[in-house]
Coordinates of C-alpha atoms and ligand atoms in Angstrom, one line a residue:
X7 CA 168.6 68.3 -31.4
X8 CA 165.6 66.9 -33.2
X9 CA 162.8 69.2 -34.3
X10 CA 159.3 67.7 -34.7
X11 CA 156.7 69.5 -36.7
X12 CA 153.3 67.9 -36.1
X13 CA 154.1 66.7 -32.5
X14 CA 150.7 67.7 -31.3
X15 CA 149.1 65.3 -33.8
X16 CA 148.6 61.6 -33.4
X17 CA 151.7 60.2 -35.1
X18 CA 154.0 63.1 -34.2
X19 CA 153.1 62.8 -30.5
X20 CA 154.0 59.1 -30.4
X21 CA 157.3 59.8 -32.2
X22 CA 158.1 62.6 -29.8
X23 CA 157.4 60.4 -26.7
X24 CA 159.5 57.6 -28.1
X25 CA 162.4 59.9 -28.9
X26 CA 162.2 61.5 -25.4
X27 CA 162.2 58.0 -23.9
X28 CA 165.4 57.3 -25.8
X29 CA 166.9 60.4 -24.2
X30 CA 167.0 62.5 -27.3
X31 CA 166.9 66.3 -27.2
X32 CA 163.5 67.1 -28.7
X33 CA 162.1 70.4 -29.8
X34 CA 158.5 70.6 -30.8
X35 CA 156.9 73.2 -33.1
X36 CA 153.7 74.4 -31.5
X37 CA 150.9 76.9 -32.2
X38 CA 148.8 79.1 -29.9
X39 CA 145.5 78.0 -31.5
X40 CA 146.2 74.2 -31.7
X41 CA 143.0 72.1 -31.2
X42 CA 145.2 69.2 -29.9
X43 CA 144.0 69.4 -26.3
X44 CA 140.4 69.0 -27.4
X45 CA 141.1 66.4 -30.1
X46 CA 143.2 64.4 -27.6
X47 CA 140.0 63.6 -25.7
X48 CA 139.0 61.4 -28.6
X49 CA 142.5 59.9 -28.9
X50 CA 143.2 61.9 -32.1
X51 CA 146.0 64.3 -30.9
X52 CA 148.7 64.9 -28.3
X53 CA 148.5 68.0 -26.0
X54 CA 151.8 70.0 -26.2
X55 CA 151.8 70.3 -22.4
X56 CA 152.1 66.6 -22.0
X57 CA 155.1 66.5 -24.3
X58 CA 156.6 69.5 -22.5
X59 CA 156.1 67.7 -19.1
X60 CA 158.1 64.8 -20.6
X61 CA 161.0 67.0 -21.5
X62 CA 160.2 68.4 -25.0
X63 CA 161.3 72.0 -25.7
X64 CA 158.5 74.0 -27.3
X65 CA 159.0 76.7 -29.9
X66 CA 156.2 78.6 -31.5
X67 CA 155.9 78.6 -35.3
X68 CA 153.5 77.8 -38.2
X69 CA 154.3 76.2 -41.5
X70 CA 152.4 78.9 -43.2
X71 CA 154.7 81.6 -41.7
X72 CA 158.1 80.9 -43.3
X73 CA 159.9 83.4 -41.1
X74 CA 158.8 81.5 -37.9
X75 CA 160.6 78.4 -39.1
X76 CA 164.1 79.9 -39.1
X77 CA 164.4 80.0 -35.3
X78 CA 162.7 76.5 -35.1
X79 CA 165.3 75.0 -37.3
X80 CA 168.3 76.8 -35.7
X81 CA 170.7 74.4 -34.0
X82 CA 168.8 71.3 -35.2
X83 CA 170.4 68.2 -36.7
X84 CA 167.3 66.3 -37.7
X85 CA 163.8 67.5 -38.7
X86 CA 160.9 65.2 -38.6
X87 CA 157.6 66.4 -40.0
X88 CA 154.2 64.7 -39.6
X89 CA 152.3 68.0 -39.9
X90 CA 149.3 68.1 -42.3
X91 CA 146.1 70.0 -42.7
X92 CA 143.5 67.3 -43.0
X93 CA 142.2 67.3 -39.4
X94 CA 142.6 71.1 -39.0
X95 CA 140.8 73.2 -41.6
X96 CA 140.3 77.0 -41.7
X97 CA 143.5 78.6 -43.0
X98 CA 145.3 75.3 -42.8
X99 CA 144.6 73.9 -46.3
X100 CA 146.3 71.4 -48.6
X101 CA 147.9 74.3 -50.5
X102 CA 148.9 76.4 -47.5
X103 CA 150.2 73.6 -45.3
X104 CA 150.7 70.3 -47.1
X105 CA 152.3 71.9 -50.2
X106 CA 153.7 75.4 -49.4
X107 CA 154.1 74.9 -45.7
X108 CA 156.1 71.7 -46.0
X109 CA 158.3 73.5 -48.7
X110 CA 158.8 76.4 -46.2
X111 CA 160.0 73.9 -43.6
X112 CA 162.4 72.2 -46.1
X113 CA 163.8 75.6 -47.1
X114 CA 164.2 76.7 -43.5
X115 CA 165.9 73.4 -42.6
X116 CA 168.3 73.6 -45.5
X117 CA 169.2 77.2 -44.7
X118 CA 169.8 76.4 -41.0
X119 CA 172.2 73.6 -42.0
X120 CA 169.9 70.7 -40.9
X121 CA 171.6 67.4 -41.8
X122 CA 168.7 65.0 -42.1
X123 CA 165.0 65.7 -43.0
X124 CA 162.4 63.0 -42.3
X125 CA 159.2 63.7 -44.2
X126 CA 155.9 61.8 -43.6
X127 CA 154.3 61.3 -47.0
X128 CA 151.9 58.4 -47.9
X129 CA 151.8 55.3 -50.0
X130 CA 150.2 55.8 -53.4
X131 CA 151.0 59.5 -53.9
X132 CA 151.7 60.8 -57.4
X133 CA 152.4 64.2 -58.9
X134 CA 149.5 63.5 -61.3
X135 CA 147.1 62.1 -58.7
X136 CA 143.5 63.4 -59.1
X137 CA 143.4 64.1 -55.3
X138 CA 145.3 67.3 -54.5
X139 CA 146.5 66.0 -51.1
X140 CA 148.3 63.1 -52.8
X141 CA 149.6 65.5 -55.4
X142 CA 151.0 67.9 -52.7
X143 CA 152.7 65.0 -51.0
X144 CA 154.4 63.8 -54.2
X145 CA 155.5 67.3 -55.0
X146 CA 157.1 67.7 -51.5
X147 CA 158.8 64.3 -51.8
X148 CA 160.5 65.5 -55.0
X149 CA 161.3 68.9 -53.5
X150 CA 163.0 67.3 -50.5
X151 CA 164.9 64.8 -52.6
X152 CA 166.6 67.6 -54.5
X153 CA 167.2 69.8 -51.4
X154 CA 170.7 68.5 -50.7
X155 CA 169.9 67.3 -47.2
X156 CA 170.0 63.7 -46.3
X157 CA 166.3 62.7 -46.6
X158 CA 164.0 59.9 -45.4
X159 CA 160.5 59.7 -46.9
X160 CA 158.0 57.6 -44.8
X161 CA 155.3 56.3 -47.1
X162 CA 152.7 54.6 -44.8
X163 CA 149.4 53.1 -45.9
X164 CA 146.1 54.1 -44.3
X165 CA 146.3 54.5 -40.5
X166 CA 144.1 51.9 -38.8
X167 CA 143.5 54.0 -35.7
X168 CA 142.2 57.0 -37.6
X169 CA 140.3 55.4 -40.5
X170 CA 138.9 52.3 -38.9
X171 CA 138.1 54.3 -35.9
X172 CA 136.1 56.8 -38.0
X173 CA 134.6 54.6 -40.7
X174 CA 133.6 51.7 -38.4
X175 CA 134.0 53.0 -34.9
X176 CA 131.8 56.1 -35.2
X177 CA 128.8 54.3 -36.7
X178 CA 129.2 51.7 -34.0
X179 CA 129.0 54.3 -31.3
X180 CA 126.0 56.0 -33.0
X181 CA 124.3 52.6 -33.5
X182 CA 124.1 53.1 -37.2
X183 CA 125.2 50.8 -40.1
X184 CA 128.7 51.3 -41.4
X185 CA 128.7 53.2 -44.7
X186 CA 131.1 52.1 -47.4
X187 CA 131.7 53.7 -50.8
X188 CA 131.3 51.6 -54.1
X189 CA 131.7 47.9 -53.4
X190 CA 134.2 48.6 -50.6
X191 CA 136.4 46.0 -52.3
X192 CA 139.7 47.8 -53.1
X193 CA 142.4 46.4 -50.9
X194 CA 144.7 48.7 -49.0
X195 CA 147.8 48.4 -46.8
X196 CA 146.2 49.6 -43.5
X197 CA 149.0 50.2 -41.0
X198 CA 149.0 50.9 -37.2
X199 CA 150.3 54.4 -36.4
X200 CA 152.5 52.7 -33.8
X201 CA 154.4 50.9 -36.6
X202 CA 154.8 54.2 -38.5
X203 CA 156.2 55.9 -35.3
X204 CA 158.6 53.0 -34.9
X205 CA 160.0 53.6 -38.4
X206 CA 160.2 57.4 -37.8
X207 CA 162.3 56.8 -34.7
X208 CA 164.5 54.2 -36.4
X209 CA 165.0 56.5 -39.4
X210 CA 166.9 59.0 -37.3
X211 CA 170.1 57.0 -37.2
X212 CA 169.5 53.9 -39.3
X213 CA 172.0 53.8 -42.2
X214 CA 169.3 52.2 -44.5
X215 CA 167.1 55.3 -44.0
X216 CA 169.6 57.7 -45.6
X217 CA 168.2 59.1 -48.8
X218 CA 165.5 56.4 -48.8
X219 CA 161.8 56.1 -49.1
X220 CA 160.3 53.6 -46.8
X221 CA 156.9 52.0 -47.8
X222 CA 155.1 51.0 -44.6
X223 CA 152.2 48.6 -44.6
X224 CA 151.0 45.6 -42.7
X225 CA 151.3 41.8 -43.2
X226 CA 148.4 41.8 -45.7
X227 CA 146.1 44.3 -47.4
X228 CA 142.3 44.4 -46.7
X229 CA 139.3 45.9 -48.4
X230 CA 136.8 47.9 -46.3
X231 CA 134.2 45.1 -46.6
X232 CA 136.8 42.7 -45.1
X233 CA 137.7 45.1 -42.3
X234 CA 134.0 45.4 -41.3
X235 CA 133.9 41.5 -41.2
X236 CA 137.0 41.4 -39.0
X237 CA 135.6 44.0 -36.6
X238 CA 132.3 42.1 -36.5
X239 CA 134.2 39.0 -35.5
X240 CA 135.8 40.9 -32.6
X241 CA 132.5 42.4 -31.6
X242 CA 130.8 38.9 -31.7
X243 CA 128.2 39.9 -34.3
X244 CA 128.2 40.9 -38.0
X245 CA 127.9 44.7 -38.5
X246 CA 125.3 46.0 -41.0
X247 CA 126.8 47.8 -44.0
X248 CA 125.2 50.5 -46.2
X249 CA 126.9 50.9 -49.6
X250 CA 126.7 54.3 -51.3
X251 CA 127.9 55.3 -54.8
X252 CA 131.4 56.5 -55.6
X253 CA 131.6 60.2 -54.8
X254 CA 128.5 60.1 -52.4
X255 CA 129.0 61.7 -49.0
X256 CA 129.6 59.3 -46.1
X257 CA 127.7 60.3 -43.0
X258 CA 129.3 61.0 -39.6
X259 CA 132.9 61.6 -40.9
X260 CA 134.6 64.7 -42.1
X261 CA 134.1 65.8 -45.7
X262 CA 137.8 65.4 -46.5
X263 CA 137.7 61.8 -45.2
X264 CA 134.6 61.1 -47.2
X265 CA 136.4 62.3 -50.4
X266 CA 139.4 60.1 -49.5
X267 CA 137.1 57.1 -49.1
X268 CA 136.0 57.6 -52.7
X269 CA 139.7 58.0 -53.8
X270 CA 140.4 54.7 -52.0
X271 CA 138.0 52.9 -54.3
X272 CA 140.0 54.0 -57.3
X273 CA 143.3 52.2 -56.5
X274 CA 144.8 49.4 -54.5
X275 CA 148.0 49.3 -52.5
X276 CA 149.6 46.1 -51.2
X277 CA 152.9 46.5 -49.5
X278 CA 155.1 43.5 -48.8
X279 CA 156.7 44.3 -45.5
X280 CA 158.9 41.2 -45.0
X281 CA 162.2 42.8 -46.2
X282 CA 161.6 46.2 -44.6
X283 CA 160.5 44.8 -41.3
X284 CA 163.7 42.7 -41.2
X285 CA 166.0 45.6 -42.1
X286 CA 164.5 48.0 -39.4
X287 CA 163.5 45.4 -36.8
X288 CA 159.9 46.6 -36.7
X289 CA 157.2 43.8 -36.3
X290 CA 154.1 44.9 -38.4
X291 CA 150.9 45.0 -36.4
X292 CA 148.3 42.7 -38.0
X293 CA 144.7 44.0 -38.5
X294 CA 143.3 41.3 -36.3
X295 CA 145.6 42.3 -33.4
X296 CA 144.7 46.0 -33.9
X297 CA 140.9 45.3 -34.0
X298 CA 141.0 43.1 -30.9
X299 CA 142.8 45.9 -29.0
X300 CA 140.9 48.9 -30.4
X301 CA 137.4 47.6 -30.4
X302 CA 137.5 45.9 -27.0
X303 CA 138.8 49.1 -25.3
X304 CA 138.6 51.9 -27.9
X305 CA 134.9 51.9 -28.8
X306 CA 131.9 51.6 -26.5
X307 CA 128.8 50.7 -28.6
X308 CA 125.8 52.6 -27.5
X309 CA 123.4 49.6 -27.6
Ligands
NAP18 N1 145.9 59.2 -41.5 C1 146.3 58.4 -42.4 O1 145.7 57.4 -42.7 C2 147.6 58.7 -43.0 C3 148.1 57.8 -44.0 C4 149.3 58.0 -44.6 C5 150.1 59.1 -44.2 N2 149.6 60.0 -43.3 C6 150.4 61.1 -42.9 O2 150.9 60.9 -41.6 C7 151.2 62.2 -41.0 C8 150.7 62.2 -39.6 O3 149.3 62.1 -39.6 P1 148.5 62.3 -38.3 O4 147.1 61.7 -38.5 O5 149.2 61.9 -37.1 O6 148.3 63.9 -38.3 P2 147.4 64.8 -37.3 O7 147.1 64.1 -36.1 O8 146.3 65.4 -38.1 O9 148.4 66.0 -36.9 C9 148.4 67.2 -37.5 C10 149.6 68.0 -37.0 O10 150.0 68.9 -38.0 C11 150.1 70.2 -37.3 N3 149.8 71.3 -38.2 C12 148.8 71.4 -39.0 N4 148.9 72.6 -39.7 C13 150.0 73.2 -39.3 C14 150.7 74.4 -39.5 N5 150.1 75.3 -40.4 N6 151.8 74.7 -38.9 C15 152.4 73.8 -38.0 N7 151.8 72.7 -37.7 C16 150.6 72.3 -38.3 C17 149.1 70.1 -36.2 O11 149.4 71.1 -35.2 P3 148.3 71.9 -34.3 O12 148.0 70.9 -33.2 O13 149.0 73.1 -33.9 O14 147.1 72.1 -35.2 C18 149.3 68.7 -35.7 O15 150.5 68.7 -34.8 C19 150.6 63.2 -42.0 O16 151.6 63.8 -42.8 C20 149.6 62.4 -42.8 O17 149.4 63.0 -44.1 C21 148.4 59.7 -42.7

């Protein structure tokens, strides 16, 4: 039995579908007040009912409620968590979910005798990172590594679907210029969520994933300015860009995303995927392929 926490999210939903397709016994941690059905209309989540219809077994629980996780982990061999607070808000915060909630799940899994724990972290996290989200992820990586369970830490770069959809797609839909922070020139390893899901599924029984951290990127890194150029090529016309100062609020997107856009202009991450892709047999999705697919069908410009 595989327990997935975060299955009603974007990545967790894809992972759940792929495991169910493989014939795995999948349990999903769900909440009564999940906004997933609403967010799914924008392609940003996965309704629990769709997973249940495909064979997933639901169990109610919340990472903030440690006691609820005991039953969720009971009889489970592998836990996969993609849960995080960024798109949720309210009582779901970096401290309550990404830090303490993830630790609650690690503790419950260890106590229940779970053999393998697969944690979705991110590239570039550090215990001393100025951004508390990155700090929390690094703290949980260390906490898991010393838990005694076999662990796999997935460390993807920035998700193309979420970030390019928000930063470029939303202004396109609103017929406004794209807003970039600073010079928009720091290069990052943007990755398709489909690739990250493929690694999560492979990690369940691939020997290389035992007690390993897997950096997940794309064939090359891009700056935001370059991304806007690539999308402009797909759309057939250059897209106007409005640059704002570091720290300034970016319109149309969530406050948390705006802050992370500033963070992205303070570091770069380039991930060479050749070796990892060969080990796991996952072909990285290039930005050009993603943009052609997403912006031809994913976004309808309003003018
Ligand atoms: N987006 C990126 O660019 C990026 C880059 C690198 C790494 N990552 C990491 O990749 C992972 C997946 O991201 P995603 O965008 O697919 O996530 P997402 O769509 O925002 O999914 C959030 C999931 O977490 C669950 N959740 C939130 N708070 C919870 C709580 N208190 N108890 C139980 N479940 C809770 C949500 O459940 P409900 O539906 O019940 O609210 C939902 O299933 C995350 O760990 C993220 O940090 C993302």
